[in-house]
Every structure is written in C-alpha cells, then in structure tokens.
Coordinates of C-alpha atoms and ligand atoms in Angstrom, one line a residue:
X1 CA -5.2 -25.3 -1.6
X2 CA -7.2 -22.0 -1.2
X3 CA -6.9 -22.6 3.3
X4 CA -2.4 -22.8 2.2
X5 CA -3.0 -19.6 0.5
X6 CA -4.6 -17.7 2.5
X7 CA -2.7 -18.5 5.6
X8 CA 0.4 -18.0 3.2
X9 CA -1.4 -14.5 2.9
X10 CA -1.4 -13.8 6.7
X11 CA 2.1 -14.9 7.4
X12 CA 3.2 -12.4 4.7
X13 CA 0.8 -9.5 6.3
X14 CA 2.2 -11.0 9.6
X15 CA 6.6 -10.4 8.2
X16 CA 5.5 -7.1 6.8
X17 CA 4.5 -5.9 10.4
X18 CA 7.2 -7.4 11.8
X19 CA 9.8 -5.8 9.6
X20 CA 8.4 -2.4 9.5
X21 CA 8.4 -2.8 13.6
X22 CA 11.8 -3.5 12.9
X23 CA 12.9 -0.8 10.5
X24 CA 12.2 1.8 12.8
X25 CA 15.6 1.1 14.6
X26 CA 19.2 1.5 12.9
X27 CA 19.9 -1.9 15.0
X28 CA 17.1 -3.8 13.5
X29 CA 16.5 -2.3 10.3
X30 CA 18.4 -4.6 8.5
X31 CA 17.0 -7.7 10.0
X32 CA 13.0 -5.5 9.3
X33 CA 14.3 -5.4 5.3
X34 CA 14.8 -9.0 5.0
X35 CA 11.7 -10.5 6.8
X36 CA 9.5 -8.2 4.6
X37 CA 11.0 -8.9 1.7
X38 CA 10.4 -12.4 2.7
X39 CA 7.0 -11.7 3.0
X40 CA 6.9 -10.2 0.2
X41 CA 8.3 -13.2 -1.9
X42 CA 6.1 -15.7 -0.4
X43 CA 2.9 -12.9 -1.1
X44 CA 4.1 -13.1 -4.7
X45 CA 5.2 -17.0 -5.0
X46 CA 2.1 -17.7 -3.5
X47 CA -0.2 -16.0 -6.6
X48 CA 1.3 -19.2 -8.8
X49 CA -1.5 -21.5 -6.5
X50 CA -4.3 -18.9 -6.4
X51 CA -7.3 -20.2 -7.8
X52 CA -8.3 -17.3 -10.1
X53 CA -5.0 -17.7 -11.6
X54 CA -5.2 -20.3 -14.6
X55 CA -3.9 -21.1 -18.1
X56 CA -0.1 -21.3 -18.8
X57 CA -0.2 -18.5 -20.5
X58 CA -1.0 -17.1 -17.3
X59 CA 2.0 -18.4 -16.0
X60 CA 4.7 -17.2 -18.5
X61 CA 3.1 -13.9 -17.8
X62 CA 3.9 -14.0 -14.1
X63 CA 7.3 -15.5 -14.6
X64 CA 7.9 -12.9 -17.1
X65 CA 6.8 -9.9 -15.0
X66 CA 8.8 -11.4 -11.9
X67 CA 12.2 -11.4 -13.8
X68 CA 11.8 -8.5 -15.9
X69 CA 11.2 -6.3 -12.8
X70 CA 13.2 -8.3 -10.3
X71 CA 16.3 -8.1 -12.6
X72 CA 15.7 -4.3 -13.4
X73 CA 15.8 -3.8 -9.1
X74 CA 18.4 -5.6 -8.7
X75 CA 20.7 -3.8 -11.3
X76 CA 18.9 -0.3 -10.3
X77 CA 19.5 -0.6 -6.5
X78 CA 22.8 -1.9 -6.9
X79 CA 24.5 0.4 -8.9
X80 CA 22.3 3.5 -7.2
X81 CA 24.6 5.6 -5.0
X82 CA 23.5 6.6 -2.0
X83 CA 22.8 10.0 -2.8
X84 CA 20.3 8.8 -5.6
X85 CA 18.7 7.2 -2.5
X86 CA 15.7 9.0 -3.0
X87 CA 15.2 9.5 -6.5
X88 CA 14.8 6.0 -6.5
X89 CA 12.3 5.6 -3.6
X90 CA 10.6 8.1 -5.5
X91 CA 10.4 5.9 -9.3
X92 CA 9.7 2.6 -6.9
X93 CA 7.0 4.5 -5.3
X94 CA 5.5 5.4 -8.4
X95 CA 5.4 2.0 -9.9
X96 CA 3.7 1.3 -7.1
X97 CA 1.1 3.9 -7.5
X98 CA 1.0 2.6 -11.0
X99 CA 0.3 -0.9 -10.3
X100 CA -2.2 -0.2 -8.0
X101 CA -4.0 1.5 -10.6
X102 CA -3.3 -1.2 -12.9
X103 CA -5.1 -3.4 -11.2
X104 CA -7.9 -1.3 -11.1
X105 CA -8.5 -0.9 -14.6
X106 CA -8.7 -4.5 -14.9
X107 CA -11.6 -4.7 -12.0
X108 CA -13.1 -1.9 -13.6
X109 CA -12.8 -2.8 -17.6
X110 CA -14.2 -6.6 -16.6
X111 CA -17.2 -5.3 -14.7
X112 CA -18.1 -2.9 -18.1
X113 CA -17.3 -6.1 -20.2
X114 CA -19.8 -8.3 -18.0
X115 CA -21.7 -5.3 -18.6
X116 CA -21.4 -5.1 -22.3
X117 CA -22.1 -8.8 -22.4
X118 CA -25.3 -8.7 -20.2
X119 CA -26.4 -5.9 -22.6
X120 CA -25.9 -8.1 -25.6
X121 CA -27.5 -10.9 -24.2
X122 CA -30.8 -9.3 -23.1
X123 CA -30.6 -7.5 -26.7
X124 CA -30.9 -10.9 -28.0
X125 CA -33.5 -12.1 -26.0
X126 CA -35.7 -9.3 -26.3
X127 CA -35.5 -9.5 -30.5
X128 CA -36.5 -13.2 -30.3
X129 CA -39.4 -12.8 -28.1
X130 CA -40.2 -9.6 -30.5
X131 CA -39.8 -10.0 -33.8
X132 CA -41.1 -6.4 -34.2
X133 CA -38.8 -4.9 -32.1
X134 CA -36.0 -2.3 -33.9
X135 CA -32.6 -3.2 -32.4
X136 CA -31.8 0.3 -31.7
X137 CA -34.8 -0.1 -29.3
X138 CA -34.0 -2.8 -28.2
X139 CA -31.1 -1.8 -26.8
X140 CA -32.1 0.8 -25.5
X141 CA -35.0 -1.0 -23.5
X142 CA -31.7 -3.4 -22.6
X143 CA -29.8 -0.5 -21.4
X144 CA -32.2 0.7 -19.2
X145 CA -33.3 -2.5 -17.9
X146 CA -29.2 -3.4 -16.8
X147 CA -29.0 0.4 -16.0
X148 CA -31.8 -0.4 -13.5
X149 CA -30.2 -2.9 -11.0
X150 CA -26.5 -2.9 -12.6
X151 CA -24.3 -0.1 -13.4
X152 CA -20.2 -0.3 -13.0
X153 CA -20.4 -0.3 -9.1
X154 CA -23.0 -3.2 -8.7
X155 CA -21.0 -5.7 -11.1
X156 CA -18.2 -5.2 -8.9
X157 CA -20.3 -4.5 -5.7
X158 CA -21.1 -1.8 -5.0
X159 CA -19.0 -0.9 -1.6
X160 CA -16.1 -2.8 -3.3
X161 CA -16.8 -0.5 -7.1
X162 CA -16.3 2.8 -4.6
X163 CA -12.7 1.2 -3.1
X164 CA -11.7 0.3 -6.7
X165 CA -12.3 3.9 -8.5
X166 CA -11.2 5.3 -5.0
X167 CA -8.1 3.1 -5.3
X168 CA -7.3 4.1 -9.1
X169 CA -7.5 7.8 -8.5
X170 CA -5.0 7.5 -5.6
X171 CA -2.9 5.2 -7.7
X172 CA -2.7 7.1 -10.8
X173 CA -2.2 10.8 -9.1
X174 CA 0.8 8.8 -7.1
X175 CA 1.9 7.6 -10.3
X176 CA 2.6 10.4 -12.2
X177 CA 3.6 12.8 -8.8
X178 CA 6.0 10.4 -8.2
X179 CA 7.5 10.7 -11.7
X180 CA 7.7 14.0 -11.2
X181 CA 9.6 13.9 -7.9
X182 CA 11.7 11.9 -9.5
X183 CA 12.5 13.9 -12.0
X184 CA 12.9 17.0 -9.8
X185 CA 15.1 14.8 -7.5
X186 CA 17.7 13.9 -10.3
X187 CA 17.7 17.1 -11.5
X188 CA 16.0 17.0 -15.1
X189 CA 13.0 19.2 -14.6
X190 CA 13.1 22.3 -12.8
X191 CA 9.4 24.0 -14.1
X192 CA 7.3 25.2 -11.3
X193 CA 4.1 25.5 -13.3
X194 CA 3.0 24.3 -16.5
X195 CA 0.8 27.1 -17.3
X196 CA -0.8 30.1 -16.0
X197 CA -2.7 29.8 -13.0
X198 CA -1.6 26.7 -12.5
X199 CA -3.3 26.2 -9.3
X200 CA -6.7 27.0 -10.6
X201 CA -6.3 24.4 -13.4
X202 CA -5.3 21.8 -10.3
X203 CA -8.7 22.7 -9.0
X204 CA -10.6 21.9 -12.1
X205 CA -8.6 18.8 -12.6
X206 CA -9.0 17.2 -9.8
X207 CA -12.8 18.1 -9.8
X208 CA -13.0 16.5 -13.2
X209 CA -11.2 13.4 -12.4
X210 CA -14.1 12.9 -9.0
X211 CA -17.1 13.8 -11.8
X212 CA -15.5 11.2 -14.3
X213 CA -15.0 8.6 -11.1
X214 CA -18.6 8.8 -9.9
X215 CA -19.7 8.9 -13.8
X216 CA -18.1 5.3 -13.7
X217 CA -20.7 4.0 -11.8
X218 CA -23.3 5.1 -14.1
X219 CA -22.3 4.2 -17.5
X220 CA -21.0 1.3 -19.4
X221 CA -18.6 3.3 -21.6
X222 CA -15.3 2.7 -22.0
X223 CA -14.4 6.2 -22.8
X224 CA -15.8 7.7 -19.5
X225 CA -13.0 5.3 -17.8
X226 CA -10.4 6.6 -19.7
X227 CA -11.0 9.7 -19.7
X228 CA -11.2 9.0 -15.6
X229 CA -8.0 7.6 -15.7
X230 CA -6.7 10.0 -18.1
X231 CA -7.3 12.8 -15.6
X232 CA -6.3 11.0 -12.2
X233 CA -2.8 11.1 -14.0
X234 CA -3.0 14.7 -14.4
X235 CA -3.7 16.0 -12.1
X236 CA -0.9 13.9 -10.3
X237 CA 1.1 16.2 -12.7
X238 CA -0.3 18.6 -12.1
X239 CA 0.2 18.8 -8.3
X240 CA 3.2 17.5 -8.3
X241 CA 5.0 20.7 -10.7
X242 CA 4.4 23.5 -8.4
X243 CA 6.4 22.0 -5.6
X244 CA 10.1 22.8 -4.8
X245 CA 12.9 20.5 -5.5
X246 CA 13.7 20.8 -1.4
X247 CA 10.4 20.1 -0.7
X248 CA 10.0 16.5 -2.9
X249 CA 11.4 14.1 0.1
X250 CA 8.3 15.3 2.2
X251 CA 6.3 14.7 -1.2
X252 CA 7.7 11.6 -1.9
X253 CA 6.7 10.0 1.5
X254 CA 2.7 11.5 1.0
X255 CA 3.2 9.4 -2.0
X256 CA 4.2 7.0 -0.2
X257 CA 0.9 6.8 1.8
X258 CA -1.3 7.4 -0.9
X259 CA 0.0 4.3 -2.8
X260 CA -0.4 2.4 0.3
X261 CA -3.7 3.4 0.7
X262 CA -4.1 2.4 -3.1
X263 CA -2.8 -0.6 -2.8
X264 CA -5.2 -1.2 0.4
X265 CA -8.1 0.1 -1.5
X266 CA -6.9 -2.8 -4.7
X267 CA -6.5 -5.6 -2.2
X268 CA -10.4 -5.1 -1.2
X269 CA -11.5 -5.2 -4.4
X270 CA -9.4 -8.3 -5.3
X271 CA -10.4 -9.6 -2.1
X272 CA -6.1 -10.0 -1.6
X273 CA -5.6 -9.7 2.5
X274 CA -2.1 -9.3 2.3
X275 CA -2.5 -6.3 0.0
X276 CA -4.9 -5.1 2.4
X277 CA -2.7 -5.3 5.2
X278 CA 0.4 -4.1 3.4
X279 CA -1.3 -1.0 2.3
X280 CA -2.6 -0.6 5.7
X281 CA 0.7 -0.4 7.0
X282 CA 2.5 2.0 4.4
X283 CA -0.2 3.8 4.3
X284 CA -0.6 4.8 7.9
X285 CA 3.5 4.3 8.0
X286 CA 4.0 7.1 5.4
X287 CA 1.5 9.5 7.0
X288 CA 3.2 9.5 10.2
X289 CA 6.4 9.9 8.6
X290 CA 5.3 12.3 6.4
X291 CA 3.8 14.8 9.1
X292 CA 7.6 14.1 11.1
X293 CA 9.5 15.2 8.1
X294 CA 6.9 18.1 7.9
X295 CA 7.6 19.1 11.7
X296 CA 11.3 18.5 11.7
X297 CA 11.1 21.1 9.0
X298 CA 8.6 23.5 11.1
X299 CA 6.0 23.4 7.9
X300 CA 2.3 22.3 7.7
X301 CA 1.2 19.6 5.1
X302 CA -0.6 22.2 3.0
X303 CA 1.8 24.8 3.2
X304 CA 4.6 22.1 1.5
X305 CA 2.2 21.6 -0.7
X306 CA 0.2 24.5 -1.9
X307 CA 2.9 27.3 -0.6
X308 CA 6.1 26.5 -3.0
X309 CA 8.6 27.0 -0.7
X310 CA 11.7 25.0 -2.1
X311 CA 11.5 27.4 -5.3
X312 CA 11.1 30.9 -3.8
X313 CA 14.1 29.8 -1.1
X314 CA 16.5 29.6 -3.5
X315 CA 16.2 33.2 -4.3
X316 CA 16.2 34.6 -0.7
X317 CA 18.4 36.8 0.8
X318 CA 21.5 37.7 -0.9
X319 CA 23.3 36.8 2.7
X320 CA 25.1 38.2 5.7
X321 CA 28.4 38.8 3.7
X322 CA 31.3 39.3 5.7
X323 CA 34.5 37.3 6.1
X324 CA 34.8 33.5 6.5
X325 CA 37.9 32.4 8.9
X326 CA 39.6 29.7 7.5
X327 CA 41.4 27.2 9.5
X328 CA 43.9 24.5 7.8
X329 CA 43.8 20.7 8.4
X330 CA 46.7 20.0 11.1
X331 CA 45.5 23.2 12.9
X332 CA 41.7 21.4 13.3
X333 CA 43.6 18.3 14.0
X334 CA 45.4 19.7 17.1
X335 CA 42.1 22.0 18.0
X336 CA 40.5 18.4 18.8
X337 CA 42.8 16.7 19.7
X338 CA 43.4 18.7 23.0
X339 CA 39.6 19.1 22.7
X340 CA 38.1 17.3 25.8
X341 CA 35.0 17.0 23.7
X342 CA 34.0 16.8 20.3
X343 CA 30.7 16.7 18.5
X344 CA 30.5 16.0 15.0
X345 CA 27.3 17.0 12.8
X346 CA 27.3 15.2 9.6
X347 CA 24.7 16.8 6.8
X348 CA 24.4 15.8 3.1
X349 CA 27.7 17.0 2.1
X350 CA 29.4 14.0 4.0
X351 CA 27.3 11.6 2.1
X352 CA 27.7 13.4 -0.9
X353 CA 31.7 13.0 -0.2
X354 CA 31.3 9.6 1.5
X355 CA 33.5 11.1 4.2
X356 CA 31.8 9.0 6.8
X357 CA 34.4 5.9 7.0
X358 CA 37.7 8.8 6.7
X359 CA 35.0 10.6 9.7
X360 CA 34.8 8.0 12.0
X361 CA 38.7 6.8 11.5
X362 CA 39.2 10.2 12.8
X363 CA 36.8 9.7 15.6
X364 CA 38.7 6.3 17.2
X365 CA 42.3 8.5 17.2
X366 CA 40.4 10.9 19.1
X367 CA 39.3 8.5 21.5
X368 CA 42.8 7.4 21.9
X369 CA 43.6 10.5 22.7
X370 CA 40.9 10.6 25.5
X371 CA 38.8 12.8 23.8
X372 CA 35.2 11.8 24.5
X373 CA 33.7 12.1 20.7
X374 CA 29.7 12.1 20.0
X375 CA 27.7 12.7 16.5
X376 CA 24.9 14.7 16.4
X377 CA 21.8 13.9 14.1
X378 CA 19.0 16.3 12.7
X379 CA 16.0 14.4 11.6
X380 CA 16.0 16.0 8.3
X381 CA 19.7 16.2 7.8
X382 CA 21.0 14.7 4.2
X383 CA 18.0 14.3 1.8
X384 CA 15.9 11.4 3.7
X385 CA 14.8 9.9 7.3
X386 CA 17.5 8.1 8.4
X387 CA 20.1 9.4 5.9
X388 CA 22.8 10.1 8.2
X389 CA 21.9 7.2 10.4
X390 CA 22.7 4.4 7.3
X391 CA 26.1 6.2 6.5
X392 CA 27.4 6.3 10.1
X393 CA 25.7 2.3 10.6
X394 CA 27.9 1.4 7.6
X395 CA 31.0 3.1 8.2
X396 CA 30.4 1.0 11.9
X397 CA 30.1 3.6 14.2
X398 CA 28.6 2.1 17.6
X399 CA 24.6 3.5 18.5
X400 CA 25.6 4.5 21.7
X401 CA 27.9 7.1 20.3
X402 CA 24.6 8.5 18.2
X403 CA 22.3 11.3 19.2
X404 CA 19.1 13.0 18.1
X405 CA 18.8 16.6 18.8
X406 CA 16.6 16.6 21.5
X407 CA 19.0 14.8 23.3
X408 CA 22.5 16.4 22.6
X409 CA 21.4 20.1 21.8
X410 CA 21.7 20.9 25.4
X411 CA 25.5 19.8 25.6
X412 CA 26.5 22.6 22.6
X413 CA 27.2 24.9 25.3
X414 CA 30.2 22.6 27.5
X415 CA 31.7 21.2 24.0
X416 CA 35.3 22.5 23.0
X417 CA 34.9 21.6 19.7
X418 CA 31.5 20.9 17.1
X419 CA 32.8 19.4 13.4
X420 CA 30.0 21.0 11.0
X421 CA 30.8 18.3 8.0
X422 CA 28.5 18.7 4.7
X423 CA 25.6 20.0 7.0
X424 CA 24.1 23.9 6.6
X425 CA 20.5 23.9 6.7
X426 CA 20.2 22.2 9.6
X427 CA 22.9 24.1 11.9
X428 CA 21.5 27.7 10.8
X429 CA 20.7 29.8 13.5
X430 CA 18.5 32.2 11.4
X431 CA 16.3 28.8 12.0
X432 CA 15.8 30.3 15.6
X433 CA 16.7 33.9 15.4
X434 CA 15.5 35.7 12.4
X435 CA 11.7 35.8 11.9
X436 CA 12.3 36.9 8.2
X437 CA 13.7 33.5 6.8
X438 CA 12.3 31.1 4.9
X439 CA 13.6 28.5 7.7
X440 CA 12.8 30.4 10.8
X441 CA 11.3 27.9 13.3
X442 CA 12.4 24.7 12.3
X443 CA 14.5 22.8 15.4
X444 CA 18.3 23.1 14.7
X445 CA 21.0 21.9 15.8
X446 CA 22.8 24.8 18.3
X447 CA 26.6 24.2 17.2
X448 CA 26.8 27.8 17.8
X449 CA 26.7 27.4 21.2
X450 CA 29.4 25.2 21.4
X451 CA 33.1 26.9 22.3
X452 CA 34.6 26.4 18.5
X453 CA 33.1 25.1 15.4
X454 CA 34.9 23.7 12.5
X455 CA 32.8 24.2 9.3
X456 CA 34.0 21.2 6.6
X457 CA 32.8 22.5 3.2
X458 CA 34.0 23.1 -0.5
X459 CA 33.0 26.4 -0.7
X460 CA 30.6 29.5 -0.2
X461 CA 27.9 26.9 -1.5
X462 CA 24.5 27.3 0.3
X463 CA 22.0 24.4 1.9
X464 CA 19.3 23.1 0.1
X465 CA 17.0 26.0 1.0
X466 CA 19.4 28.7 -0.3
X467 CA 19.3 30.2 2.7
X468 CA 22.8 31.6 3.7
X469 CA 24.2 30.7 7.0
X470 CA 25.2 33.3 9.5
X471 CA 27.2 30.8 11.3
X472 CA 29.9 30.6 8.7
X473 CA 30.5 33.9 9.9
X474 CA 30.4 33.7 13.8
X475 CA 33.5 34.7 15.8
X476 CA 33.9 31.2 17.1
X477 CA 33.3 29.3 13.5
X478 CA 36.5 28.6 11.0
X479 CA 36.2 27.3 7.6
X480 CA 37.7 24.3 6.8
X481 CA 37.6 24.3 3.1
X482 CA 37.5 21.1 0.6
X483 CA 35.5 18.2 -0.3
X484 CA 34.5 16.2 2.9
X485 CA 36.3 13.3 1.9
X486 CA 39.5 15.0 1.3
X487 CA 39.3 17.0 4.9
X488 CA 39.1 13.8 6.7
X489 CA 41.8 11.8 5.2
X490 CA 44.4 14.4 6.1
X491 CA 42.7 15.0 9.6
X492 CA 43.2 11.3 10.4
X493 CA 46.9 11.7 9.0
X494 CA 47.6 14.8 11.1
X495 CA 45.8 13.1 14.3
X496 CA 48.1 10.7 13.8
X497 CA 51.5 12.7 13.6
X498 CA 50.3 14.0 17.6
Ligands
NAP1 P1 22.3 21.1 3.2 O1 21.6 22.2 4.0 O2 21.7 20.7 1.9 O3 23.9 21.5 3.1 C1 24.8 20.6 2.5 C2 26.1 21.3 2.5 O4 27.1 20.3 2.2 C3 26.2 22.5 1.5 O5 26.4 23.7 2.2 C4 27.5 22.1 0.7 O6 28.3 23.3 0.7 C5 28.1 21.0 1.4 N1 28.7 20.0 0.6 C6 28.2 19.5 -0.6 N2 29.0 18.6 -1.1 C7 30.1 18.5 -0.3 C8 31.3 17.7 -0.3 N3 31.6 16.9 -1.3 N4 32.2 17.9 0.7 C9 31.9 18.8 1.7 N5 30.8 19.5 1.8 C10 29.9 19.4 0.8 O7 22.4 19.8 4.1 P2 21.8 19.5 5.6 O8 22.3 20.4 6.6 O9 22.0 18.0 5.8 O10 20.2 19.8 5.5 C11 19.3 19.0 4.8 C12 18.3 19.9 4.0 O11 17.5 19.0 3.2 C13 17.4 20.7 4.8 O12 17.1 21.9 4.2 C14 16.2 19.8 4.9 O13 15.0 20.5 5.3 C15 16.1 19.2 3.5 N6 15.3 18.0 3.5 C16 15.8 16.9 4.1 C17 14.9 15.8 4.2 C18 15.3 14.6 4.9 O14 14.5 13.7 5.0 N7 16.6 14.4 5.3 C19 13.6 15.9 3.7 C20 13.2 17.1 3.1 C21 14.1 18.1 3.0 P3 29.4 23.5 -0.5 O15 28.7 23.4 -1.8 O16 30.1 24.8 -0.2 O17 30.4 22.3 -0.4

C-alpha cells in the first residue's frame, strides 16, 4: 500500500509540473488547470490509504473537510466575477498560508506532548527508585535530564523541527497578509498604519516572532508556541497594512511564494513529497512572477513593500487640466473603418464593462472591411498577470491577433487608429517623459505615437495610481465617453450601417 502511495505522490508532483508548464500559455492554460487539479485530487484521495491515517473518525474528518471546502470553492469561484479575480486568489492564498501553518502546530504541539509525556514518565521513575525525592525535584532533575538530549527540535529532528517552525512563520505571516490584501482588494479596509511608527513596531514584531521560534526549541511550554504563533500572525498584519491598495496584486503573488515555500517547508516535516514538490513549484513560480509584476511596473521588491506607493499616488498631482476632445460613436466608427490599421489596448475598464465580446464583434467588421486589426497587451494591464489575456481567450479572439509590448510598441508610429478601452495607467506617457511622477519608468504602451487615438472611458476618472494622463489631452487623442460595454455595442451597430 505505502509503494501505491507514494508513486500516487509523484504522479501528482509529476501533473503539477506539467500543468504549471502548461499555464504559462493562453493556449494551454486551460488544459495546465485541469491536470493539476487532477493532481491535486489524486494527492488528496490518496491521504484516505496513508498509513498514519487511521480510525474512522479520522475518516468523517477528511470527508467532512473535503466537502465543506470543496462545496464553499465551488459556489465562491463560480459566482466570483472576473473582476473579484484577485480578491479571491488573495483569500485562497491565505487559506493556504493558513493550512500550512496548521499543520505545523500539529508537528510542533505533538513533539511538546511526547515531551510532556517523557517528562512524566521519568518523573515517575525517578520517585520510585527515590522514595526521598520531593516531586518538585524530581521534575526538575526530569526536565533537565530530557532538556539534555531532547528539546522541541530533537522530537521532531532536529533539521526537520527548524523546517517546521520555519514553515509556520511563513504560513502564519501569509495568512493574515493575505487577509489583508484581501480586504484591501474588495475595498473594506483602507488604513495605511495601525499605529504610530508603524514600521518600527514591524521591526520589533518580526524580531519577536524569530526569538519566540528559536525559544521553541528550548522549552516544552505550550505558551512559548502560542505566543510564537500569535506573533507570526502579526506581524503578517502588520506588514501587510502599510501597503497600497495598487500595490496588493504584487503582494498577493509574494504571498504566493511564501505559502509555497510553507507548504514545502510542511511537506518535509510530514515527510509528504508531493507537498514538497508542489511548494517547490509555487514557491519559485510566485517569486518569478512576483519580481515580473515588480519590473512591468519599474519598482523594486522592497520599495513595494516598505515605500507605500499605492497610497501616496492617489494624492499626486492635481493633473494637466486642459480640454478633452470628444468624439461620438458613428464618427469612431467611420475613423476605423477607413483606418488601414487598428490597434486596440484593452485595460481594466473593459473587464470591468465586460466589453471584450461587443470589442472583438467590432474587430471581425473591421476585418471585413480590410482593416488589418491587432490588440495590444501591457503585462500589468487590468489588476492581474494575464488579465487581459483570459477576457480576449474567452470572448475567442485568435493568439495570433495578440501582442505583448515589446513586440507591437514599435508599430504605434505607422497605425491610423489606437482604441484606448478601459486602460490609463499603462498608456501614460508621464511613464516615459516626466521624471516627477509616481510612474515614471515603468514600460508603456506608446499609443501616443500612433496617428489618432480613441480614448473609451466613463469619465475624467483616473488609473489605479491616481496619476492623471496627459494623453487624454494630446492633439491627436478624442474621448469617447461611456461605459465600455455601451461604446462597443453601438460601434459594432454603426460599423455595420458602412
Ligand atoms: P487603470 O490604470 O486602472 O485604468 C482603468 C480605466 O478604466 C480608468 O481610467 C477608468 O476611467 C476606466 N474604466 C473603469 N470602468 C470602466 C467602464 N465600465 N467602461 C469604460 N472604462 C472604464 O487600468 P490599466 O491601464 O489596465 O492599468 C492597470 C493598473 O493596475 C496599473 O497601474 C498597474 O500597475 C496596476 N497593477 C496591475 C497588476 C496586474 O497584474 N495587472 C498588478 C499590480 C498593479 P473612468 O473611471 O473614467 O471610466
């Protein structure tokens, strides 16, 4: 039974390498979610044969656990918009973070039972061999002598004690950060600190929570694990409340890492190799994405995370001011349609207006026409990796007709027309031309360049950086004002009057 498990064990480690290897193209993502969410069934079917796992009571617990959470994912990610998208990545995270620490309580609470039990026992034996003996000596003398070759670390091993408190700090800061992003996601906690100097505290907290996590290894009290515990969580509150709302996707992948690496960390101690490899994999997965997102948006690590950018953004620069040209729908419909090419740069407004199926309706008339049509996509545009890509996938727009930056920027300059729908940070030229901005540096999109630009919005609302966008007011930019949506329904309906 134990050789079926474990190879059970590395088929799931082998699906979830597979489908991450797969996720990392909009052609095979969907094929990457479902082989490692096979894995991840078999990695969780197979616990029912493990051999530490005994007792029907046992049982009903798992069963339990499975359907609670299985049926509360299922409702959650079906009824989640796509917007929400990452508020929820952010609460899954987190329960990940959470379980990962779960798990290490229970490693570390048995090994201070087994301790608490050794104790007791040589108490006993040491008051029958002396009858003299007071028991508050006793177990003292029994303390000492278990203190001697056995503290926390050495009932759990000690290489394998380090991973476990390693793994439960990691877990419990991800826990609680990710709650936080969550919240700030979803728009029901807008704090920046909880008190003054709330970086110093962070400090202290986090040096606290390292003291109490090395103290585990030399005590048998329960308190001193709490009290660890208890502080891992804050200071994942801690860190998490100074950071921006514009800066939590960034935040929310790091989190991602960490409770891989927690998970990883777990699967050691439990001696579980497809938790080992799985945390492997989102762990190094999530670094790499997070230090993308990070250079998509021209910021370090630490300055995301120490520097409270998204907060202070908001209250930048009052803006250029000026006048907006507006332009009407049938006038943008004949603009492109005589257009010999058209470049369309979708941002989080067209997801927020799930004008991406209206969009690409739009698109094919065009192409009828002869007008050779291509989207453009920033790596950070909407509010996660990929955002743009899944709405343009499930609307059915072909790959072919898809670009990334580096590869369309240079044909700006010989387009007639660029369609600015729902995007604004990530077309801003202050990005490349005005050393004072919060965003100067990060790698734009240069619609400006291109002959005309049609600017789909609802209003005067900025990006997510509050930054105001001189664009809006460029010679060669109209306005075409209303909710995404709305635009391209009656630009398809005018295309088609041509
Ligand atoms: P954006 O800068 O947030 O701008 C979105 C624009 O859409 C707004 O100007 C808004 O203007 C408009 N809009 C909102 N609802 C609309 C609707 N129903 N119909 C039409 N327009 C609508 O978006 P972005 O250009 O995609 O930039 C993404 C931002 O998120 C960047 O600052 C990026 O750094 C940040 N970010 C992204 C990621 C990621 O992974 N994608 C990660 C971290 C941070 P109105 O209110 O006037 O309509």
């Amino acid at each position: 039974m134990d050789t079926i498990v474990q190879l059970s064990y590395f088929l799931a480690a082998v699906l979830f390498i597979l489908g991450l290897k797969a996720m990392s193209s909009p052609k095979t993502a969907r094929k990457g979610v479902i082989w490692a969410g096979v894995g991840m069934v078999l990695a969780t079917l197979v616990t029912f044969f493990h051999e530490s796992v005994t007792g029907v009571a046992n049982y009903i617990l798992i069963i339990i656990a499975i359907a609670a959470a299985g049926a509360g994912a299922w409702y959650s990610a079906k009824k989640v918009p796509m917007t929400g998208m990452p508020q929820m990545v952010a609460l899954y995270n987190g329960m990940g973070g959470g379980a990962a620490a779960a798990i290490a309580a229970v490693e570390i609470s048995h090994a201070l039972h087994s301790g608490g039990g050794a104790i007791k026992a040589k108490v006993e034996q040491l008051l029958a061999n002396n009858p003299d003996m007071s028991e508050k000596a006793a177990v003292a003398a029994a303390k000492a002598d278990i203190e001697v070759g056995g503290t926390v670390g050495s009932y759990l091993g000690t290489d394998v004690g380090i991973l476990a408190v390693l793994g439960a700090l990691i877990g419990t800061v991800a826990f609680t950060g990710s709650l936080v992003a969550w919240a700030k996601l979803d728009g029901r906690m807008q704090r920046n600190s909880l008190m003054p100097m709330q970086q110093y505290a962070n400090v202290l907290v986090f040096a606290l929570a390292i003291i109490f996590g090395i103290l585990t290894f030399f005590t048998t009290s329960p308190v001193v694990v709490v009290l660890f515990f208890a502080l891992g969580l804050l200071f994942g509150l801690f860190m998490a409340v100074p950071i921006g709302g514009a800066d939590m996707p960034v935040v929310i992948s790091l989190f991602n890492a960490l409770t891989g690496l927690a998970v990883g960390f777990e699967g050691y101690a439990l001696g579980n190799p497809a938790m080992i490899i799985a945390g492997t994999v989102v762990g190094s997965a999530g670094t790499l994405l997070t230090q993308l997102m990070a250079k998509a948006m021209n910021r370090s690590l630490a300055n995301v995370l120490f520097a409270g950018f998204g907060q202070g953004a908001a209250e930048q620069e009052a803006g250029p001011g000026g006048e907006m040209k507006e332009i009407q729908p049938e006038d943008a419909a004949i603009m492109c349609t005589y257009a010999s090419q058209v470049i369309i740069v979708p941002g989080y407004g067209m997801a927020v207006a799930q004008a991406q199926h209206k969009m690409w309706e739009f698109v094919q008339i065009l192409q009828d026409k002869g007008v050779t049509v291509k989207f453009a996509i920033h790596p950070v545009a909407g509010r996660m990796p990929g955002h743009m890509n899944v709405l343009l996938a499930e609307a059915g727009v072909p790959y072919d007709m898809i670009f990334d930056m580096e590869d369309i920027n240079a044909e700006f300059e010989q387009t007639d027309v660029t369609i600015v729908i729902g995007a604004n940070d990530v077309v801003n030229p202050a990005a490349r031309t005005d050393e004072s901005s919060p965003i100067y540096g990060m790698p734009i999109l240069d619609v400006d360049k291109s002959e005309n630009v049609i600017v789909v919005k609802r209003g005067r609302g900025a990006g997510f950086s509050g930054v105001e966008n001189k664009l809006f007011f460029a010679d060669n930019a109209r306005l075409l004002f209303g909710d995404g949506q709305k635009v391209a329904t009656s630009l398809v309906s005018n295309a088609k009057e041509l």
